[in-house]
Each structure stands twice: as structure tokens, then as C-alpha cells.
Coordinates of N, CA and C in Angstrom, one line a residue:
X1 N -1.7 74.4 -0.6 CA -2.9 73.5 -0.6 C -3.0 72.7 0.7
X2 N -4.2 72.5 1.1 CA -4.5 71.6 2.2 C -4.2 70.2 1.7
X3 N -3.4 69.4 2.4 CA -3.0 68.1 1.9 C -4.0 67.0 2.2
X4 N -5.2 67.3 2.5 CA -6.2 66.2 2.8 C -6.6 65.6 1.5
X5 N -7.1 64.3 1.6 CA -7.6 63.6 0.5 C -8.7 64.4 -0.3
X6 N -9.7 64.8 0.4 CA -10.8 65.4 -0.2 C -10.4 66.7 -0.9
X7 N -9.6 67.5 -0.2 CA -9.2 68.8 -0.8 C -8.3 68.6 -2.1
X8 N -7.4 67.7 -2.0 CA -6.5 67.5 -3.2 C -7.3 66.8 -4.3
X9 N -8.2 65.9 -4.0 CA -9.0 65.3 -5.0 C -9.9 66.4 -5.8
X10 N -10.4 67.3 -5.0 CA -11.2 68.4 -5.6 C -10.3 69.2 -6.5
X11 N -9.1 69.5 -6.1 CA -8.2 70.3 -6.9 C -7.9 69.6 -8.2
X12 N -7.6 68.3 -8.1 CA -7.3 67.5 -9.3 C -8.5 67.5 -10.3
X13 N -9.7 67.4 -9.8 CA -10.9 67.4 -10.6 C -11.1 68.7 -11.3
X14 N -10.8 69.8 -10.5 CA -11.0 71.1 -11.1 C -9.9 71.5 -12.1
X15 N -8.7 71.2 -11.8 CA -7.6 71.6 -12.6 C -7.3 70.7 -13.8
X16 N -7.6 69.5 -13.7 CA -7.3 68.5 -14.8 C -7.8 68.9 -16.2
X17 N -9.0 69.5 -16.3 CA -9.5 69.9 -17.7 C -8.6 70.9 -18.4
X18 N -7.8 71.6 -17.6 CA -6.9 72.6 -18.2 C -5.5 72.1 -18.6
X19 N -5.3 70.8 -18.3 CA -4.0 70.2 -18.7 C -4.1 69.7 -20.1
X20 N -3.2 70.2 -21.0 CA -3.2 69.7 -22.3 C -2.5 68.4 -22.5
X21 N -2.8 67.7 -23.6 CA -2.2 66.4 -23.9 C -0.7 66.6 -23.9
X22 N 0.1 65.7 -23.3 CA 1.5 65.7 -23.2 C 2.0 66.5 -22.0
X23 N 1.2 67.2 -21.3 CA 1.5 68.0 -20.2 C 1.2 67.3 -18.9
X24 N 1.6 67.8 -17.7 CA 1.6 67.1 -16.5 C 0.8 67.8 -15.4
X25 N 0.2 67.0 -14.6 CA -0.3 67.5 -13.3 C 0.8 66.9 -12.3
X26 N 1.3 67.8 -11.4 CA 2.4 67.3 -10.5 C 1.8 67.4 -9.1
X27 N 1.9 66.3 -8.4 CA 1.4 66.2 -7.0 C 2.6 66.1 -6.1
X28 N 2.9 67.2 -5.4 CA 4.0 67.1 -4.4 C 3.4 66.5 -3.1
X29 N 4.3 66.0 -2.3 CA 4.0 65.5 -0.9 C 3.2 64.2 -0.9
X30 N 3.3 63.4 -2.0 CA 2.6 62.1 -1.9 C 3.3 61.2 -0.9
X31 N 4.5 61.5 -0.5 CA 5.3 60.7 0.4 C 4.6 60.6 1.8
X32 N 3.7 61.5 2.1 CA 3.0 61.5 3.4 C 2.4 60.1 3.6
X33 N 1.9 59.4 2.6 CA 1.3 58.1 2.7 C 2.2 57.1 3.3
X34 N 3.5 57.3 3.1 CA 4.5 56.3 3.5 C 5.3 56.6 4.8
X35 N 4.9 57.7 5.4 CA 5.5 58.1 6.7 C 4.7 57.4 7.8
X36 N 5.3 57.3 9.0 CA 4.6 56.7 10.1 C 3.3 57.4 10.4
X37 N 2.2 56.6 10.7 CA 1.0 57.2 11.1 C 1.2 58.2 12.3
X38 N 0.6 59.4 12.2 CA 0.7 60.3 13.3 C 2.0 61.2 13.2
X39 N 2.8 61.0 12.2 CA 4.0 61.8 12.0 C 3.7 63.3 12.0
X40 N 2.6 63.7 11.4 CA 2.2 65.1 11.3 C 1.0 65.3 12.3
X41 N 1.3 65.1 13.6 CA 0.2 65.1 14.6 C -0.5 66.4 14.6
X42 N 0.1 67.5 14.2 CA -0.6 68.8 14.3 C -1.2 69.2 12.9
X43 N -1.4 68.3 12.0 CA -2.0 68.5 10.7 C -3.2 67.6 10.5
X44 N -4.1 68.0 9.6 CA -5.3 67.2 9.4 C -5.1 66.0 8.5
X45 N -3.9 66.0 7.8 CA -3.6 64.8 6.9 C -2.8 63.8 7.6
X46 N -2.8 62.6 7.1 CA -2.1 61.5 7.7 C -2.1 60.3 6.7
X47 N -1.6 59.2 7.1 CA -1.7 58.0 6.3 C -3.2 57.7 6.0
X48 N -3.5 57.5 4.7 CA -4.9 57.2 4.4 C -5.7 58.5 4.0
X49 N -5.1 59.6 4.2 CA -5.8 60.9 4.0 C -4.8 62.0 3.6
X50 N -4.4 61.9 2.3 CA -3.3 62.8 1.8 C -3.3 62.8 0.3
X51 N -2.4 63.6 -0.3 CA -2.3 63.7 -1.7 C -2.2 62.3 -2.5
X52 N -1.4 61.4 -1.9 CA -1.3 60.1 -2.6 C -2.6 59.4 -2.7
X53 N -3.4 59.4 -1.6 CA -4.7 58.7 -1.7 C -5.7 59.4 -2.6
X54 N -5.6 60.7 -2.7 CA -6.4 61.5 -3.6 C -6.0 61.1 -5.1
X55 N -4.7 61.0 -5.3 CA -4.2 60.7 -6.7 C -4.7 59.3 -7.1
X56 N -4.7 58.3 -6.1 CA -5.1 57.0 -6.5 C -6.6 57.0 -6.8
X57 N -7.4 57.7 -6.1 CA -8.8 57.8 -6.4 C -9.0 58.5 -7.7
X58 N -8.3 59.6 -7.9 CA -8.5 60.4 -9.2 C -8.1 59.5 -10.4
X59 N -7.2 58.6 -10.3 CA -6.7 57.8 -11.4 C -7.6 56.6 -11.6
X60 N -8.5 56.2 -10.7 CA -9.3 55.1 -10.9 C -10.2 55.3 -12.1
X61 N -10.2 54.3 -13.0 CA -11.0 54.3 -14.2 C -10.8 55.4 -15.1
X62 N -9.6 56.0 -15.1 CA -9.3 57.1 -16.1 C -8.3 56.5 -17.1
X63 N -8.4 57.0 -18.3 CA -7.5 56.7 -19.4 C -6.9 57.9 -20.0
X64 N -7.2 59.1 -19.5 CA -6.7 60.3 -20.0 C -5.4 60.8 -19.4
X65 N -5.1 60.2 -18.2 CA -3.8 60.5 -17.5 C -3.1 59.1 -17.2
X66 N -1.8 59.2 -17.2 CA -1.0 58.0 -16.7 C -0.1 58.5 -15.6
X67 N 0.3 57.6 -14.8 CA 1.4 57.9 -13.8 C 2.7 57.7 -14.5
X68 N 3.5 58.8 -14.7 CA 4.7 58.7 -15.4 C 5.9 58.4 -14.4
X69 N 6.1 57.2 -14.2 CA 7.1 56.7 -13.2 C 8.6 57.0 -13.7
X70 N 8.7 57.2 -15.0 CA 10.0 57.5 -15.5 C 10.7 58.7 -14.8
X71 N 9.9 59.7 -14.6 CA 10.4 60.9 -13.9 C 10.8 60.6 -12.5
X72 N 9.9 59.9 -11.7 CA 10.3 59.6 -10.4 C 11.5 58.7 -10.3
X73 N 11.6 57.8 -11.2 CA 12.8 56.9 -11.2 C 14.1 57.6 -11.5
X74 N 14.0 58.6 -12.3 CA 15.2 59.4 -12.6 C 15.7 60.2 -11.4
X75 N 14.7 60.7 -10.6 CA 15.0 61.5 -9.4 C 15.6 60.7 -8.3
X76 N 15.3 59.5 -8.1 CA 15.8 58.6 -7.1 C 15.2 59.0 -5.7
X77 N 15.3 60.2 -5.4 CA 14.7 60.7 -4.1 C 13.7 61.8 -4.5
X78 N 12.5 61.6 -4.1 CA 11.4 62.6 -4.4 C 10.4 62.7 -3.3
X79 N 9.7 63.8 -3.3 CA 8.6 64.0 -2.4 C 7.3 63.7 -3.1
X80 N 7.4 63.4 -4.4 CA 6.3 63.2 -5.3 C 6.2 61.8 -5.8
X81 N 6.3 60.8 -5.0 CA 6.2 59.4 -5.4 C 4.9 59.2 -6.2
X82 N 5.0 58.7 -7.4 CA 3.8 58.5 -8.3 C 3.0 59.8 -8.5
X83 N 3.7 60.9 -8.3 CA 3.0 62.2 -8.4 C 3.1 63.0 -9.7
X84 N 3.6 62.3 -10.7 CA 3.7 62.9 -12.1 C 2.7 62.3 -13.0
X85 N 1.6 63.0 -13.2 CA 0.5 62.5 -13.9 C 0.5 63.2 -15.3
X86 N 0.7 62.4 -16.3 CA 0.9 62.9 -17.7 C -0.5 62.7 -18.4
X87 N -0.9 63.8 -19.0 CA -2.2 63.7 -19.9 C -1.8 63.0 -21.2
X88 N -2.5 62.0 -21.5 CA -2.2 61.2 -22.8 C -3.4 61.3 -23.8
X89 N -4.5 61.8 -23.3 CA -5.7 61.9 -24.2 C -6.3 63.3 -24.0

């Protein structure tokens, strides 16, 4: 997947209807938001334009998914910070 905000947001919007209650959408590479700006100089994504920002936008005003931090917390080290979205409705 292209890791830009718009591309990932579109993927979330298209795929989310297929996720059943109790199942997950998993967003890898949300860590990009927390790396130094310009770290991926040869890529179109960066701080402010990446899977994490798309996830935050996707989750605005939604009550059908929650961020399941319990999974992230168990892993201690993850590339998917806040990237485990559990369908609850």
C-alpha cells in the first residue's frame, strides 16, 4: 500500500464495511508519524501524511471501531502504534 494519508484513508473507508463485529482492521507503519520529518526523503509520505494521520481521520466521529491499545501494550515494540482497530458495532 502507498503509505500516504489519502491513500490509506481511502483503503480504510473501502475495507471497513467488510470487517465483522469483534474483528480487526490492522494498520501497519503508523510509526512513521513519530519519526523525524524527512526520514523517508525518497517517499511521498512523512510526518503529517501517513497511515497514522489517516487512522486518526478515519476514527473521528465513529463509534463502530475502537483503537484497541491492549494489543499494542502487550507488544511493547510495534510498528503499528494505535493501529489495531476493533469493530465493536
